[in-house]
mmCIF file of C-alpha atoms in Angstrom:
data_model
loop_
_atom_site.group_PDB
_atom_site.id
_atom_site.type_symbol
_atom_site.label_atom_id
_atom_site.label_comp_id
_atom_site.label_asym_id
_atom_site.label_seq_id
_atom_site.Cartn_x
_atom_site.Cartn_y
_atom_site.Cartn_z
ATOM 1 C CA MET A 81 -25.961 -93.143 1.198
ATOM 2 C CA VAL A 82 -28.315 -92.458 -1.723
ATOM 3 C CA ALA A 83 -27.183 -88.826 -1.966
ATOM 4 C CA VAL A 84 -23.526 -89.875 -2.124
ATOM 5 C CA VAL A 85 -24.251 -92.360 -4.920
ATOM 6 C CA ASN A 86 -26.234 -89.752 -6.865
ATOM 7 C CA ILE A 87 -23.424 -87.218 -6.548
ATOM 8 C CA GLN A 88 -20.872 -89.768 -7.699
ATOM 9 C CA LEU A 89 -23.030 -90.798 -10.665
ATOM 10 C CA ASN A 90 -23.633 -87.175 -11.617
ATOM 11 C CA SER A 91 -19.890 -86.515 -11.467
ATOM 12 C CA PHE A 92 -19.268 -89.586 -13.627
ATOM 13 C CA PHE A 93 -21.753 -88.510 -16.296
ATOM 14 C CA LEU A 94 -20.483 -84.923 -16.310
ATOM 15 C CA ALA A 95 -16.915 -86.157 -16.758
ATOM 16 C CA ALA A 96 -18.021 -88.451 -19.590
ATOM 17 C CA ASP A 97 -19.824 -85.579 -21.323
ATOM 18 C CA GLU A 98 -16.764 -83.349 -21.020
ATOM 19 C CA LYS A 99 -14.589 -86.019 -22.640
ATOM 20 C CA LYS A 100 -17.112 -86.535 -25.410
ATOM 21 C CA SER A 101 -17.353 -82.915 -26.480
ATOM 22 C CA PRO A 102 -14.356 -80.886 -25.346
ATOM 23 C CA MET A 103 -14.041 -77.246 -26.244
ATOM 24 C CA VAL A 104 -12.044 -76.907 -29.429
ATOM 25 C CA ASP A 105 -9.204 -74.428 -29.370
ATOM 26 C CA MET A 106 -9.216 -72.774 -32.782
ATOM 27 C CA ARG A 107 -5.463 -72.254 -32.520
ATOM 28 C CA GLU A 108 -5.054 -76.042 -32.482
ATOM 29 C CA VAL A 109 -7.319 -76.366 -35.529
ATOM 30 C CA GLU A 110 -5.368 -73.666 -37.374
ATOM 31 C CA LYS A 111 -2.050 -75.304 -36.488
ATOM 32 C CA ILE A 112 -3.225 -78.592 -37.997
ATOM 33 C CA LYS A 113 -4.635 -76.862 -41.091
ATOM 34 C CA LYS A 114 -1.380 -74.965 -41.605
ATOM 35 C CA LEU A 115 0.695 -78.147 -41.415
ATOM 36 C CA LEU A 116 -1.694 -79.936 -43.768
ATOM 37 C CA ARG A 117 -1.427 -77.110 -46.316
ATOM 38 C CA LYS A 118 2.368 -77.254 -46.040
ATOM 39 C CA ALA A 119 2.336 -81.037 -46.592
ATOM 40 C CA ASP A 120 0.099 -80.786 -49.686
ATOM 41 C CA LYS A 121 2.996 -80.909 -52.161
ATOM 42 C CA ASP A 122 0.902 -80.972 -55.346
ATOM 43 C CA LYS A 123 -1.463 -78.274 -53.995
ATOM 44 C CA ASN A 124 -4.607 -80.172 -55.028
ATOM 45 C CA GLY A 125 -6.314 -79.830 -51.634
ATOM 46 C CA CYS A 126 -6.274 -83.607 -51.101
ATOM 47 C CA TYR A 127 -3.873 -85.642 -49.020
ATOM 48 C CA ASN A 128 -2.327 -88.940 -50.028
ATOM 49 C CA ARG A 129 -0.521 -91.189 -47.570
ATOM 50 C CA ASP A 130 2.910 -89.615 -48.073
ATOM 51 C CA GLU A 131 1.596 -86.086 -47.645
ATOM 52 C CA LEU A 132 -0.322 -87.010 -44.505
ATOM 53 C CA LYS A 133 2.668 -88.874 -43.087
ATOM 54 C CA ASN A 134 4.809 -85.742 -43.534
ATOM 55 C CA ALA A 135 2.168 -83.610 -41.799
ATOM 56 C CA LEU A 136 2.033 -86.095 -38.929
ATOM 57 C CA LYS A 137 5.818 -85.943 -38.571
ATOM 58 C CA ASP A 138 5.550 -82.157 -38.311
ATOM 59 C CA LEU A 139 2.815 -82.591 -35.684
ATOM 60 C CA GLY A 140 5.215 -84.730 -33.640
ATOM 61 C CA ALA A 141 3.739 -88.193 -34.211
ATOM 62 C CA TYR A 142 5.968 -90.901 -32.738
ATOM 63 C CA PHE A 143 4.949 -93.462 -35.364
ATOM 64 C CA PRO A 144 3.760 -91.402 -38.343
ATOM 65 C CA ALA A 145 3.337 -94.377 -40.710
ATOM 66 C CA TRP A 146 1.131 -96.186 -38.190
ATOM 67 C CA ARG A 147 -0.850 -93.021 -37.427
ATOM 68 C CA THR A 148 -1.283 -92.417 -41.174
ATOM 69 C CA ASN A 149 -2.840 -95.867 -41.510
ATOM 70 C CA ARG A 150 -5.148 -95.147 -38.565
ATOM 71 C CA CYS A 151 -6.166 -91.811 -40.095
ATOM 72 C CA PHE A 152 -7.039 -93.406 -43.420
ATOM 73 C CA ALA A 153 -8.943 -96.218 -41.700
ATOM 74 C CA ASN A 154 -10.987 -93.658 -39.768
ATOM 75 C CA VAL A 155 -11.606 -90.879 -42.275
ATOM 76 C CA ASP A 156 -11.175 -92.087 -45.887
ATOM 77 C CA SER A 157 -14.873 -92.929 -46.190
ATOM 78 C CA ASP A 158 -14.850 -93.489 -49.958
ATOM 79 C CA ASN A 159 -11.642 -95.564 -49.817
ATOM 80 C CA ASP A 160 -10.067 -93.718 -52.736
ATOM 81 C CA GLY A 161 -6.646 -93.452 -51.084
ATOM 82 C CA GLN A 162 -7.010 -89.682 -50.706
ATOM 83 C CA ILE A 163 -8.373 -87.571 -47.902
ATOM 84 C CA SER A 164 -10.452 -84.885 -49.551
ATOM 85 C CA GLY A 165 -13.552 -82.732 -49.139
ATOM 86 C CA HIS A 166 -15.520 -83.426 -45.966
ATOM 87 C CA GLU A 167 -12.967 -86.092 -45.015
ATOM 88 C CA ILE A 168 -10.509 -83.303 -44.196
ATOM 89 C CA ASP A 169 -12.850 -82.004 -41.483
ATOM 90 C CA HIS A 170 -13.114 -85.534 -40.103
ATOM 91 C CA LEU A 171 -9.319 -85.816 -40.230
ATOM 92 C CA ILE A 172 -8.908 -82.638 -38.194
ATOM 93 C CA ASP A 173 -11.468 -83.872 -35.641
ATOM 94 C CA TYR A 174 -9.681 -87.217 -35.453
ATOM 95 C CA LEU A 175 -6.264 -85.601 -34.993
ATOM 96 C CA LEU A 176 -7.621 -83.331 -32.256
ATOM 97 C CA SER A 177 -9.133 -86.353 -30.498
ATOM 98 C CA CYS A 178 -5.672 -87.972 -30.589
ATOM 99 C CA GLY A 179 -4.114 -84.932 -28.919
ATOM 100 C CA TYR A 180 -2.416 -83.356 -31.929
ATOM 101 C CA GLY A 181 -2.351 -79.624 -32.491
ATOM 102 C CA LYS A 182 -1.268 -78.650 -28.987
#
């Protein structure tokens, strides 16, 4: 009985670790980056809400306005209404965690 419990617990923790740090497919990252570059209309390297919403539409978001709000809530750390600098890396991580880029 103890061995069965240990095996089940080990399987649980391994599954949790796999969900926490999945392997990143660089093709997915590049797809997101490409769509972000396309959506950056003023070519300033930052993304406002409209630009991000357009990128999310291209990524196939069902509710791009809602997802845009969630992105800003999660990654706009300086609350300046733009996603820029290191926030872009966080945005890509967030979008990958939501299943975009596939």
